[in-house]
Structure formats: structure tokens, C-alpha cells
GROMACS .gro file of C-alpha atoms in nm:
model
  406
    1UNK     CA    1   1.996  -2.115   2.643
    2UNK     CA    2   1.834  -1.781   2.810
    3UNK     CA    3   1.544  -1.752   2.580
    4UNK     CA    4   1.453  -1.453   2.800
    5UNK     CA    5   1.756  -1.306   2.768
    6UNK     CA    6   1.769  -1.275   2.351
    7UNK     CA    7   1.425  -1.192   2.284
    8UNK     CA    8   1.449  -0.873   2.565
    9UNK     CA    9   1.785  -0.815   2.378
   10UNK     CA   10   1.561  -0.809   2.022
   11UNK     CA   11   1.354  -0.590   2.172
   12UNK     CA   12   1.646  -0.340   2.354
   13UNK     CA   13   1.807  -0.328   2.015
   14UNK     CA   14   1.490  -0.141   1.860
   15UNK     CA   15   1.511   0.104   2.173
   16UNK     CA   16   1.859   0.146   2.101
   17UNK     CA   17   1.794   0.295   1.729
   18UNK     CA   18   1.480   0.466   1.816
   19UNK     CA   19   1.289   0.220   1.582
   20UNK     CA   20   1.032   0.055   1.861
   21UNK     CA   21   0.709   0.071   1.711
   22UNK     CA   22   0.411   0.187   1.971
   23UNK     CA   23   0.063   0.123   1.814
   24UNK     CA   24  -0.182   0.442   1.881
   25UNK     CA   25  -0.481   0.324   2.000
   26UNK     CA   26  -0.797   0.486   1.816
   27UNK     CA   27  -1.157   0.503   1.736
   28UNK     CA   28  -1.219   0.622   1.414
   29UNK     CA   29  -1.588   0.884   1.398
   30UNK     CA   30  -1.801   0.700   1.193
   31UNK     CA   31  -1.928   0.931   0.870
   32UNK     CA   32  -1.679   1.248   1.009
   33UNK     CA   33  -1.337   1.056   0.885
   34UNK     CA   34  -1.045   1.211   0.934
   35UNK     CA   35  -1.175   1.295   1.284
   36UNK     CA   36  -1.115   1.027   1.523
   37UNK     CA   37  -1.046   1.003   1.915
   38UNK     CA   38  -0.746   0.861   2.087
   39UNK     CA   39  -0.698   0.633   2.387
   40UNK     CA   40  -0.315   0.804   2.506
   41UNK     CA   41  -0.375   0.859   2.830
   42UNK     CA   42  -0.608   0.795   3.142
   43UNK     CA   43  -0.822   1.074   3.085
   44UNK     CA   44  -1.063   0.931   2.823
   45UNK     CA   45  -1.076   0.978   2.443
   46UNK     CA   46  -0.919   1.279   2.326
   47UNK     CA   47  -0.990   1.412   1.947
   48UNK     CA   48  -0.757   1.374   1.702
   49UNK     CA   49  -0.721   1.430   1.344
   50UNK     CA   50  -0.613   1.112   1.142
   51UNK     CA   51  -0.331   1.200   0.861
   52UNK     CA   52  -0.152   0.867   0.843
   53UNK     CA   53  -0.412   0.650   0.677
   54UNK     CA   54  -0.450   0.399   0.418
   55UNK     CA   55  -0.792   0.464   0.342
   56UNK     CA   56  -0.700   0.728   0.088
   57UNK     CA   57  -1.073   0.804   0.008
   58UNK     CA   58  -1.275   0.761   0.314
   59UNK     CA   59  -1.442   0.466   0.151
   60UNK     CA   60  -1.424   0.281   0.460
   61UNK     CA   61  -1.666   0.566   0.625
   62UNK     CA   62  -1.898   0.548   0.260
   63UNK     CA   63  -2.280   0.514   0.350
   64UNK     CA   64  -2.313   0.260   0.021
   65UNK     CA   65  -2.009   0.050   0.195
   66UNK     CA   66  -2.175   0.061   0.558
   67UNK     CA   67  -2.517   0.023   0.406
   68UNK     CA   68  -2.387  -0.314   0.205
   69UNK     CA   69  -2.216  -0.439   0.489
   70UNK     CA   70  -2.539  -0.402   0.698
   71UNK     CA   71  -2.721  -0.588   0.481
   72UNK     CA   72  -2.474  -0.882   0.448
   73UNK     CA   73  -2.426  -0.876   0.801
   74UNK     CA   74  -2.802  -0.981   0.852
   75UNK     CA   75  -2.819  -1.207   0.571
   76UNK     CA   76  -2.580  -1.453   0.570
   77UNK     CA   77  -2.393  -1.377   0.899
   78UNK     CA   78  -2.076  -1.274   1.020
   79UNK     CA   79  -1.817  -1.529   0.887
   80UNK     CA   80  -1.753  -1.745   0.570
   81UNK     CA   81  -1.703  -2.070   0.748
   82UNK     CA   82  -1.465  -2.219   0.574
   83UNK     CA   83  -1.199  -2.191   0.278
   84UNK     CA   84  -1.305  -2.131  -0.058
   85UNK     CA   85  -1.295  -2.496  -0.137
   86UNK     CA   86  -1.450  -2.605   0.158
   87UNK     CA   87  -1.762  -2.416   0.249
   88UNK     CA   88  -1.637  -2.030   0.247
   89UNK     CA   89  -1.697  -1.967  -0.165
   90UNK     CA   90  -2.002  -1.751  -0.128
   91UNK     CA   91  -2.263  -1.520  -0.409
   92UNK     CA   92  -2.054  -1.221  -0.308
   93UNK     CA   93  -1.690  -1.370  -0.361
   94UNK     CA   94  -1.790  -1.452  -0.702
   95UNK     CA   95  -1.968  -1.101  -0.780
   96UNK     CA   96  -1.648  -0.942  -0.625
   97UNK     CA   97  -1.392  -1.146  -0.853
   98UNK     CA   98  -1.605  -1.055  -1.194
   99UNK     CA   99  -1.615  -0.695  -1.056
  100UNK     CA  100  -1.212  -0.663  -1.045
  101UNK     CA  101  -1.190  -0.848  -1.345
  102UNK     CA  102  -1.372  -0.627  -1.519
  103UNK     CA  103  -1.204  -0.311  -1.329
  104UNK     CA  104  -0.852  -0.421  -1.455
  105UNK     CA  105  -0.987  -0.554  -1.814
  106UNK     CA  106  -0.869  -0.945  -1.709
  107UNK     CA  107  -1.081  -1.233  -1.789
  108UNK     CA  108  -1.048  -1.332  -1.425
  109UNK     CA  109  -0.991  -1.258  -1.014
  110UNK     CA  110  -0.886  -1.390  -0.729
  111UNK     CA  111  -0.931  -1.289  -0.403
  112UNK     CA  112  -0.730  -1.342  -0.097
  113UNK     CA  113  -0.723  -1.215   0.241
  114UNK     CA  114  -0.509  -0.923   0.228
  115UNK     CA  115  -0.242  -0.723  -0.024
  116UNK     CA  116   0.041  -0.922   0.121
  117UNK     CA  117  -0.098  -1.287   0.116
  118UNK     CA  118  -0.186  -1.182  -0.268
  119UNK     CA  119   0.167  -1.088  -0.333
  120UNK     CA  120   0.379  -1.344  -0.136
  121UNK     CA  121   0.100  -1.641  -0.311
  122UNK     CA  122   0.086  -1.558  -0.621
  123UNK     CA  123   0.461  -1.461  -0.656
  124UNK     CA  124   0.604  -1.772  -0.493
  125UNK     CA  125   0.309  -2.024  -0.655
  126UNK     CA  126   0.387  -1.852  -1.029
  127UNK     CA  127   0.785  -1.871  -0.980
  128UNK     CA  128   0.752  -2.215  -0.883
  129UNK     CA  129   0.548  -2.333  -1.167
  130UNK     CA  130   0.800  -2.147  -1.448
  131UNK     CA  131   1.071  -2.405  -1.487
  132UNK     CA  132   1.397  -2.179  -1.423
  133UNK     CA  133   1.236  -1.878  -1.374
  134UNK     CA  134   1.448  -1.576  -1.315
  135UNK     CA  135   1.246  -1.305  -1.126
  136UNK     CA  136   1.347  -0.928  -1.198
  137UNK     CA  137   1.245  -0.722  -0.938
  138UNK     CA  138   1.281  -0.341  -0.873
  139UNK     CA  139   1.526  -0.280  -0.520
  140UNK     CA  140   1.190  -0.079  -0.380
  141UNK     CA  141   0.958  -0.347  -0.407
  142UNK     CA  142   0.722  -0.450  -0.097
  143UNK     CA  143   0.804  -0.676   0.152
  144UNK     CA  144   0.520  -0.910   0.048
  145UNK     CA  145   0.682  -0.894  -0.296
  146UNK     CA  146   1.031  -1.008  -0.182
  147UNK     CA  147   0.913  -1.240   0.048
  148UNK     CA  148   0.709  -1.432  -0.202
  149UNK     CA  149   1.028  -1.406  -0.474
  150UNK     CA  150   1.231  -1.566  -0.182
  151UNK     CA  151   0.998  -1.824  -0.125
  152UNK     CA  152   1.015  -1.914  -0.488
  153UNK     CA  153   1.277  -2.066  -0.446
  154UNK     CA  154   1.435  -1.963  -0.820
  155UNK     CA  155   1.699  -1.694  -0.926
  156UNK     CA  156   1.646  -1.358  -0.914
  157UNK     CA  157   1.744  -1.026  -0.997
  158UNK     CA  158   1.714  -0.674  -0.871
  159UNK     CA  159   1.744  -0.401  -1.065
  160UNK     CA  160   1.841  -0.063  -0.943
  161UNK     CA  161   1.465   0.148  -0.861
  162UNK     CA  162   1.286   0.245  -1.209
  163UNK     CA  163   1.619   0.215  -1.378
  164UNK     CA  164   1.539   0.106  -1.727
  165UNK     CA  165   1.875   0.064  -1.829
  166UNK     CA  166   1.966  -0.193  -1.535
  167UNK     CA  167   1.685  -0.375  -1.591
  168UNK     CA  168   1.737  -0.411  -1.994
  169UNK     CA  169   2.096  -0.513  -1.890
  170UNK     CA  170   1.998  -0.803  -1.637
  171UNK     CA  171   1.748  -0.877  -1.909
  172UNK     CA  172   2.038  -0.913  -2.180
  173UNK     CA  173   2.275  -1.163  -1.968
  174UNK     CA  174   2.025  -1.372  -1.889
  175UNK     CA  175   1.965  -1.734  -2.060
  176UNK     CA  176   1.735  -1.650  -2.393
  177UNK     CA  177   1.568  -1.940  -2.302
  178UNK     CA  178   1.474  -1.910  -1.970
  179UNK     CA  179   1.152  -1.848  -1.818
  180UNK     CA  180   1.135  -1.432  -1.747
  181UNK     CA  181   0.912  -1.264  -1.495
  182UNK     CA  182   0.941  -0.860  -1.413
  183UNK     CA  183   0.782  -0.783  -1.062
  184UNK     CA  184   0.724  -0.391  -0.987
  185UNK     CA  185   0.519  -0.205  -0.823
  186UNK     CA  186   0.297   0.111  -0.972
  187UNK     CA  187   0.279   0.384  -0.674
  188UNK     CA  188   0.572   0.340  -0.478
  189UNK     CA  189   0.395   0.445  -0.142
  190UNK     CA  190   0.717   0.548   0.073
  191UNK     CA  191   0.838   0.819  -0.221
  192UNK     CA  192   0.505   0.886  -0.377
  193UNK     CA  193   0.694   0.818  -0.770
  194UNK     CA  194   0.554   0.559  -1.024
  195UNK     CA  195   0.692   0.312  -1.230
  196UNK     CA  196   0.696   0.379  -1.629
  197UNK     CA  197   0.450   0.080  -1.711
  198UNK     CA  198   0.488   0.093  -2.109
  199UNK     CA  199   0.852   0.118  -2.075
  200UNK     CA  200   0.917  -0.208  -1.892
  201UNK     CA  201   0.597  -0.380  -2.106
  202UNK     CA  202   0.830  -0.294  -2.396
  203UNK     CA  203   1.145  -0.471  -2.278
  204UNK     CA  204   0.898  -0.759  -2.132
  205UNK     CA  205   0.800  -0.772  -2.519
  206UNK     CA  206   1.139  -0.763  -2.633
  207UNK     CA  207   1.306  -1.050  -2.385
  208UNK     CA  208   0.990  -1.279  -2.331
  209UNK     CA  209   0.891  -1.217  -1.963
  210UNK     CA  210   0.613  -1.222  -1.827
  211UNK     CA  211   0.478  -0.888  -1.600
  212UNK     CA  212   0.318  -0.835  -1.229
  213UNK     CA  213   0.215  -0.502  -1.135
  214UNK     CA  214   0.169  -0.395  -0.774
  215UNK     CA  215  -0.085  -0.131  -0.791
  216UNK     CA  216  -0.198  -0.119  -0.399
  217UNK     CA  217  -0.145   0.226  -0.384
  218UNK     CA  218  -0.298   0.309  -0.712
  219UNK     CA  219  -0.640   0.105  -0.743
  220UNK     CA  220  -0.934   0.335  -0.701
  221UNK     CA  221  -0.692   0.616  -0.691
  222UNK     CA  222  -0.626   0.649  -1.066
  223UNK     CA  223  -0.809   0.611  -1.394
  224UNK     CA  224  -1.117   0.707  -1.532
  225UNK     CA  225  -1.292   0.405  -1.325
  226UNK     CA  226  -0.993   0.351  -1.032
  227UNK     CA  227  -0.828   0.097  -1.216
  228UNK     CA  228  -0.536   0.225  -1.127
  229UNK     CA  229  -0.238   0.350  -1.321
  230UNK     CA  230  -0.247   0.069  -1.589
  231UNK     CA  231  -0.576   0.212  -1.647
  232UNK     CA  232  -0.475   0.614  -1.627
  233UNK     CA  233  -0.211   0.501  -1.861
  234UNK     CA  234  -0.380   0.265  -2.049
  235UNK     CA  235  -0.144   0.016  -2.016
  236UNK     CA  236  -0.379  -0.286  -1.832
  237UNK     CA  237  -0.355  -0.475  -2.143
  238UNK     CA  238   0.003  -0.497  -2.168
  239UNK     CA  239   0.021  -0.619  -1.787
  240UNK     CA  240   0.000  -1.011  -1.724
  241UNK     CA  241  -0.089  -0.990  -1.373
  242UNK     CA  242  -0.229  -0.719  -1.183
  243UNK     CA  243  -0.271  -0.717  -0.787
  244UNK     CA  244  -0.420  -0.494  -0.565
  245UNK     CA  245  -0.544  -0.454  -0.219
  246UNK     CA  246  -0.929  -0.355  -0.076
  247UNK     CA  247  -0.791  -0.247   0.256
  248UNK     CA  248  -0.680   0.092   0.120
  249UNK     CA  249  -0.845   0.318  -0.110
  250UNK     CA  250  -1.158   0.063  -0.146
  251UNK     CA  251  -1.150   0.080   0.252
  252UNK     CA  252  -1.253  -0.253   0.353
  253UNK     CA  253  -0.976  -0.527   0.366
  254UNK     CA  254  -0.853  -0.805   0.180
  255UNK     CA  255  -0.596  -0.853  -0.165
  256UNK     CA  256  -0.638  -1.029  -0.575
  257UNK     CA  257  -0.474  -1.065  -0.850
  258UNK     CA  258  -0.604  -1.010  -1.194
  259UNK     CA  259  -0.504  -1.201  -1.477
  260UNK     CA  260  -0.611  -1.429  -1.814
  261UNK     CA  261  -0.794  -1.707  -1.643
  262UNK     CA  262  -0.544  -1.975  -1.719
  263UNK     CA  263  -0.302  -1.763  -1.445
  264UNK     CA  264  -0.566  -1.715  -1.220
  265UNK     CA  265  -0.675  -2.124  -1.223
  266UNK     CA  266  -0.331  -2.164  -1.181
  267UNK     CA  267  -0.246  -1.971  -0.884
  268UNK     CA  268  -0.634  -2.107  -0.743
  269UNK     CA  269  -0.512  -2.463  -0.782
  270UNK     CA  270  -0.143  -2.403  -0.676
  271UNK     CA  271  -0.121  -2.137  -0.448
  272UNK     CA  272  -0.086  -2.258  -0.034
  273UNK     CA  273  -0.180  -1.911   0.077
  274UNK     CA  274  -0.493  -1.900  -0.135
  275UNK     CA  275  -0.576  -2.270  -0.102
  276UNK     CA  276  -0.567  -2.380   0.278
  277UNK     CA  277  -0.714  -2.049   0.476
  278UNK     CA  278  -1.009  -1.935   0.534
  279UNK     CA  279  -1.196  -1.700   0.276
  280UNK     CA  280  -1.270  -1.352   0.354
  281UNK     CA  281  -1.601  -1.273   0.539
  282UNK     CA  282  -1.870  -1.203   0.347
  283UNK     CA  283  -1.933  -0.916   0.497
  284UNK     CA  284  -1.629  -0.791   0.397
  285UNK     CA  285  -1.666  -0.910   0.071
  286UNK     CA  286  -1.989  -0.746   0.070
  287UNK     CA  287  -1.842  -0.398   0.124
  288UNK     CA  288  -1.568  -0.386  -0.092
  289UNK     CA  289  -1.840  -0.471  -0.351
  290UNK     CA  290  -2.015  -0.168  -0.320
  291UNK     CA  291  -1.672   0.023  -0.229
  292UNK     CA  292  -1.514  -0.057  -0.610
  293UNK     CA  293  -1.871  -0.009  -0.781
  294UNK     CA  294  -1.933   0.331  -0.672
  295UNK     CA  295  -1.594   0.416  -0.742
  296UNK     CA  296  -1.595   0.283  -1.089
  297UNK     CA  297  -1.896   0.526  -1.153
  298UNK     CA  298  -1.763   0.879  -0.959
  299UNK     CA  299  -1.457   1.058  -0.971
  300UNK     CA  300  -1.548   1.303  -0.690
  301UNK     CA  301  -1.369   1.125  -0.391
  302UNK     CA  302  -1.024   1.067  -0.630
  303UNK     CA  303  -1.047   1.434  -0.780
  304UNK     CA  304  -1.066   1.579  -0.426
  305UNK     CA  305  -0.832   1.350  -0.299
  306UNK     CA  306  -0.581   1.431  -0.545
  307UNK     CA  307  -0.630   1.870  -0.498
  308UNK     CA  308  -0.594   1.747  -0.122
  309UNK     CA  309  -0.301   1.631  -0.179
  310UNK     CA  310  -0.166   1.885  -0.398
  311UNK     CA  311  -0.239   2.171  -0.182
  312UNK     CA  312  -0.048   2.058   0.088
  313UNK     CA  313   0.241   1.971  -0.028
  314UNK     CA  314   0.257   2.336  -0.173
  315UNK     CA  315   0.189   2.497   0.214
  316UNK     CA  316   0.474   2.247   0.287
  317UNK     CA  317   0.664   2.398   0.036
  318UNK     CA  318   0.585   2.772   0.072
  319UNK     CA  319   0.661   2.711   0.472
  320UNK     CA  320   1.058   2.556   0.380
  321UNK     CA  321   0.911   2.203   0.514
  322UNK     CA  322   1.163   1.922   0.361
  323UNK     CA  323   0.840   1.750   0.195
  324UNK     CA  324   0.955   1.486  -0.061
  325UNK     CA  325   0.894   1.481  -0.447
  326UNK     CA  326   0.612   1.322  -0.501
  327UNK     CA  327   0.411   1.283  -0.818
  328UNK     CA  328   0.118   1.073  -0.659
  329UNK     CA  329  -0.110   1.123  -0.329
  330UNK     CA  330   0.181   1.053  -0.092
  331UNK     CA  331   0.321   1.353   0.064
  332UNK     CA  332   0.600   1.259   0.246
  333UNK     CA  333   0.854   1.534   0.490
  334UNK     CA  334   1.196   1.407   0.547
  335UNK     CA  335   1.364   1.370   0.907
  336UNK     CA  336   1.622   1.130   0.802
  337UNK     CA  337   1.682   1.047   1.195
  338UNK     CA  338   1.418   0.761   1.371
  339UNK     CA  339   1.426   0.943   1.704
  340UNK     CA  340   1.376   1.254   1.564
  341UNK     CA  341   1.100   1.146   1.335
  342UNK     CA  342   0.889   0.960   1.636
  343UNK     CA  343   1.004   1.305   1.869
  344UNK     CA  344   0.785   1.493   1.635
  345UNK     CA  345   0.505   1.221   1.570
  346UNK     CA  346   0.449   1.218   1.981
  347UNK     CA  347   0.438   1.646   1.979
  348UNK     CA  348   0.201   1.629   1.712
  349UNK     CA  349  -0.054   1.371   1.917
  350UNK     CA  350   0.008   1.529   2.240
  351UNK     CA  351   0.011   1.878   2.192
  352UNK     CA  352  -0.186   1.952   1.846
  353UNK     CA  353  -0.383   1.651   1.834
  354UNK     CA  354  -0.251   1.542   1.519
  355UNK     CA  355  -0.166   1.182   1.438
  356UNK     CA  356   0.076   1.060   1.180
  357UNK     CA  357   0.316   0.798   1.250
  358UNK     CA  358   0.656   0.790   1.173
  359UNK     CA  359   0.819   0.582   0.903
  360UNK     CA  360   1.166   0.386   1.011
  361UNK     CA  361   1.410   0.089   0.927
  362UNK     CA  362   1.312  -0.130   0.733
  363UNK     CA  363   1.012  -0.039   0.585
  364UNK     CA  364   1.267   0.264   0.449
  365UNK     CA  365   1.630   0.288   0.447
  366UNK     CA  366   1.813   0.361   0.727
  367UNK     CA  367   1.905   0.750   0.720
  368UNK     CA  368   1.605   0.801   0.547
  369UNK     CA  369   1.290   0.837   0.799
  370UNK     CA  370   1.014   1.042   0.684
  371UNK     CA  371   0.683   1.137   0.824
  372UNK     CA  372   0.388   1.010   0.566
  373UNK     CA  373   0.085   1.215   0.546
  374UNK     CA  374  -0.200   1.033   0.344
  375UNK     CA  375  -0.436   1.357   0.274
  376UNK     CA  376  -0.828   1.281   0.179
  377UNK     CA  377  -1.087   1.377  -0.013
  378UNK     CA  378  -1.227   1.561   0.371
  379UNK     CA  379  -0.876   1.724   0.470
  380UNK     CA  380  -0.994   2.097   0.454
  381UNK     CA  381  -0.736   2.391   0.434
  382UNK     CA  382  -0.792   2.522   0.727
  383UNK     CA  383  -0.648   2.169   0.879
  384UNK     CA  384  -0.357   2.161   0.662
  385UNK     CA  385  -0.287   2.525   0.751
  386UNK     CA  386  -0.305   2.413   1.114
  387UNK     CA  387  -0.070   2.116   1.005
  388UNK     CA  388   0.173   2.330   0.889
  389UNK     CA  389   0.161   2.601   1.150
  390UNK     CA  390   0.209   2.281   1.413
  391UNK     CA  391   0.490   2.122   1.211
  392UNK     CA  392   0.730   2.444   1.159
  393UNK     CA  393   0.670   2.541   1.510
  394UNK     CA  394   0.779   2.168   1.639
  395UNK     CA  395   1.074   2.223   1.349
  396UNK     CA  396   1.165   2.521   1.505
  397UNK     CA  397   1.166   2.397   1.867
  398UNK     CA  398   1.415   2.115   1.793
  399UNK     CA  399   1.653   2.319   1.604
  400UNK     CA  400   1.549   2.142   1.299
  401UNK     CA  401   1.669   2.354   0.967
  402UNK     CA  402   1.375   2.441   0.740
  403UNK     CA  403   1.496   2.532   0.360
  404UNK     CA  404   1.442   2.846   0.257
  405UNK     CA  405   1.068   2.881   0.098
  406UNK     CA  406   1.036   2.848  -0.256
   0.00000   0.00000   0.00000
């Protein structure tokens, strides 16, 4: 066996399709977020302009968040030292899981050390416990999602993206009897569309399942208090389990769940992912504690995230630019080719400064690669304008067809 031999092949394959990732290495500017300075060459930082990331509202870059950190930093130290059963359940994990709680209008939290450990945990643990479970899941669902439905163990079902009517009829030839659970996501973060939340609570209601909500993409971002879109659609109460992520628009890191506390004690006591690793640092902990408070109090950072958002995908428009429908933050521009779509990521960083990296196979269907661009609260106009100008020059210089401007 030429172990050498098949994992260079692995790699030649992703070559071969124009689907190798390369990680850009970066320094974020503390407090001037989205400017940041890249490592590309031998020359020494050059400045760039971040439009790729997760941390939708600069929250990662907010005083009260640095500030909190700080302060837990010199308090209790760098690291939790243990697992949450074993010397890493500390004041500010506690604080942290009453705060979401009370965000997503649950009588309990748990946290856990990122989005996907909270979906592939809780998904697999709750499948597991449901004697016959079938799991209905929407075809777009995250890979943390499918992974922990897979690791279940237990049937499953996928229904065809938002499609009511699929989903009723996988519902309706199921077993009556057997245990139901309906996984989906809110914010679908590679199309920028949402799920209609009532609409699958009703049939949820109708055949006896039981609901989990993604809402990564939507906590902070939506709702009078950045509950998310349960909350701007005041559907939270309807939800069984809600699960989010801190490493995006709360700009820290880590994952929960909310739920009735009989879930949550279940997926505490259960749960492999939650049970035998170590907690999250404090300090962490710390900041996204001061991240989800302020947020729960001001609007400003969603409001001008949102007219950030908005604005450029109208220049995209007005300048024939292929951007995407998108009813949510997420503005992504079609390429629909992966060497085409990193061809234009590497002009952008090289030659405008401009860094936004391309999305391929499989985090989207083949034929479908897009460029993402995650606009914040500090994108001005004159950067988008510059955006713009850069991208239907680069369009123009690979013989790339723009439509015709609306």
C-alpha cells in the first residue's frame, strides 16, 4: 500500500477541479474592522479590506467585548481547565447559558464549543434517545446538521429545500406512531433565503414532531433583541430547540442550543460532544457575554448592517453583476465555475486589495460557485463603489458576461 501515493492523489484531485482551498493569512486592525493587513507575499503586511467575514457586526472588534475579555483574562486566567463536569463549569458559563435562554425565550442553554459541535451533539444525542425517530431534514442543511443526523444512527428524510409540500408528504407516509423530528435551518447562509418558521411549526403541530432551528446566521442579526428570526417572526415559542453560534454575529466563538430544560438536561447528560471535552475558555465565555447583552439592548450595529447590505447588492445590480437573490445579509455574485471564482478572488487580493474568498464543492453544488460578500455595519459606500468598480473591471477582463443593468 503507497500511502504516499493516495493521499498526494486526494490532494491532485482538488487541483484538478480548481477546488484546493489556500487559507489567506491575516491580521485583522483592532477597533478599524473591515480593515485588516495581509501576509501574501515577502514584502510585509499589505492592507486589505475584509468582505468575506462571519463577524457580521464587528462585535468581535466591540470595546464592551474587548473590555470584558480583559477583565476575565486577569481574573480567572486564560483557560477553563477542564470539562464542564470536571473542573471547567465556571460563574460566566452559567451567566452565559441564562443569557441565551432568555434571548430565545427557553427555560434553558447549553453551551458547547462551536456551531458545529452544537449541531452534530445535540442532533445525534436527541435522535438517539427518540425510539424510531425519523429525522426530516431540508436538502440545504449544514454539514454539522447532516453529520449529526448520520450519526444518529435512525431513518431519515430529506425534503426538497423550503418545499412545504415535500415535507407534508414525507410527513404523511410516515408511521403515525413514530417518533418525528424536523431539522432546518433559518438563514440559509450560501443563498441568503429563510425558511418559513410558522409554516413547518404548523405541520410539526399537525404530525407530532418535534422542531430544531438552525439560526447561526440569524442570532443577533434579527429581532427586536437579536434573537434571531424566531424572534423577528415571533415564532421562538413554537420552536423546540433552537441553536446558534457566538463565533459569528456575537464575534467571539463557541455554539448552544436552547430548549425546555428537560431537552437541555438531556442532551447535558447524553451528549459525547458536550460531555467529554473541554469547556470553552472563560475568557471567551466572558466576551460573548457582553457581545449578546449589548446587542439585546441596541439595534444600531443590525440596522446598519442590514442598509449595508442592501445598498450593495443594488450597485451590484445597477452595474449587471450576477448577484444572487437574497432576502437576508448575504449578498452573494454567481461564477458558477471554481477556477473562475478563485481567478477573481486572487485579482481582487492582489491587485485591489480586496479579500473575499471563493465558495466551491461541497460547501455548494457543483456548477454553482459564488463569491460571498458578508457587508458590515462599517462597509462605507465609497468601498462598495470601489468593490464594484474592481469587480466589473476583473468581469470584463475575463470575458465574463455581465446582464444588462436593471
Amino acid at each position: 500500500m503507497n500511502y504516499d501515493q493516495i493521499f498526494d492523489q486526494a490532494i491532485d484531485r482538488l487541483h484538478e477541479e480548481g477546488r484546493y482551498r489556500v487559507f489567506i493569512d491575516i491580521l485583522r486592525n483592532k477597533g478599524a474592522y473591515p480593515n485588516a493587513r495581509c501576509f501574501a507575499g515577502h514584502n510585509g503586511p499589505k492592507p486589505i479590506t475584509v468582505w468575506c467575514s462571519n463577524d457580521y457586526l464587528a462585535m468581535g472588534q466591540h470595546p464592551k467585548v474587548i473590555a470584558a475579555m480583559e477583565e476575565a483574562l486577569h481574573d480567572v486566567g486564560a483557560g477553563s481547565g477542564g470539562t464542564r463536569n470536571i473542573g471547567g463549569n465556571t460563574h460566566y458559563h452559567v451567566e452565559l447559558e441564562r443569557e441565551l435562554a432568555t434571548l430565545h425565550g427557553k427555560e434553558g442553554a447549553l453551551l458547547f464549543t462551536s456551531g458545529y459541535v452544537s449541531n452534530e451533539a445535540t442532533l445525534s444525542t436527541l435522535a438517539k434517545l427518540l425510539p424510531g425517530c425519523i429525522v426530516f431534514s431540508d436538502e440545504l442543511n449544514h454539514a454539522s446538521m447532516i453529520a449529526g443526523i448520520r450519526n444518529a444512527g435512525c431513518e431519515k428524510r430529506v425534503f426538497r429545500h423550503n418545499d412545504l409540500g415535500h415535507l407534508e408528504q414525507l410527513l404523511d407516509e410516515a408511521d403515525p406512531a413514530a417518533a418525528k423530528l424536523i431539522a432546518f435551518e433559518s438563514v440559509y447562509s450560501m443563498d441568503g433565503d429563510v425558511a418559513p418558521v410558522h409554516a413547518i411549526c404548523d405541520l410539526a403541530e399537525r404530525y407530532n414532531a418535534l422542531t430544531y432551528i438552525d439560526e447561526v446566521h440569524a442570532v443577533g442579526m434579527y429581532g427586536e433583541h437579536g434573537g434571531g428570526i424566531t424572534e423577528r417572526d415571533e415564532a421562538a415559542h413554537r420552536v423546540d430547540i433552537i441553536e446558534g453560534t457566538l463565533g459569528k454575529a456575537f464575534g467571539v466563538m463557541g455554539g448552544y442550543i436552547a430548549a425546555e430544560t428537560r431537552i437541555v438536561d438531556c442532551i447535558r447528560s447524553y451528549a459525547p460532544g458536550f460531555i467529554f471535552t473541554t469547556s470553552l475558555s472563560p475568557v471567551l465565555a466572558a466576551g460573548v457575554l457582553a457581545s449578546v447583552r449589548h446587542l439585546k439592548q441596541s439595534s444600531a450595529e443590525r440596522d446598519a448592517q442590514q442598509a449595508n447590505a442592501a445598498t450593495l447588492k443594488r450597485l451590484m445590480r445597477a452595474a449587471g453583476l450576477p448577484v444572487m437573490p437574497s432576502t437576508t445579509h448575504i449578498v452573494p455574485l454567481m461564477v458558477g465555475d471554481p477556477v473562475r471564482a478563485k481567478r477573481i478572488s486572487d485579482i481582487l487580493l492582489a491587485e485591489y486589495g480586496v479579500y473575499v474568498q471563493p465558495i466551491n464543492f461541497p460547501t455548494v453544488p457543483r456548477g454553482t460557485e459564488r463569491l460571498r460578500f458578508t457587508p458590515g455595519p462599517a462597509h462605507d459606500e465609497a468601498m462598495m463603489r470601489d468593490l464594484v468598480g474592481a469587480l466589473v473591471e476583473i468581469w470584463d477582463r475575463l470575458e465574463l458576461s455581465l446582464r444588462q443593468a436593471a
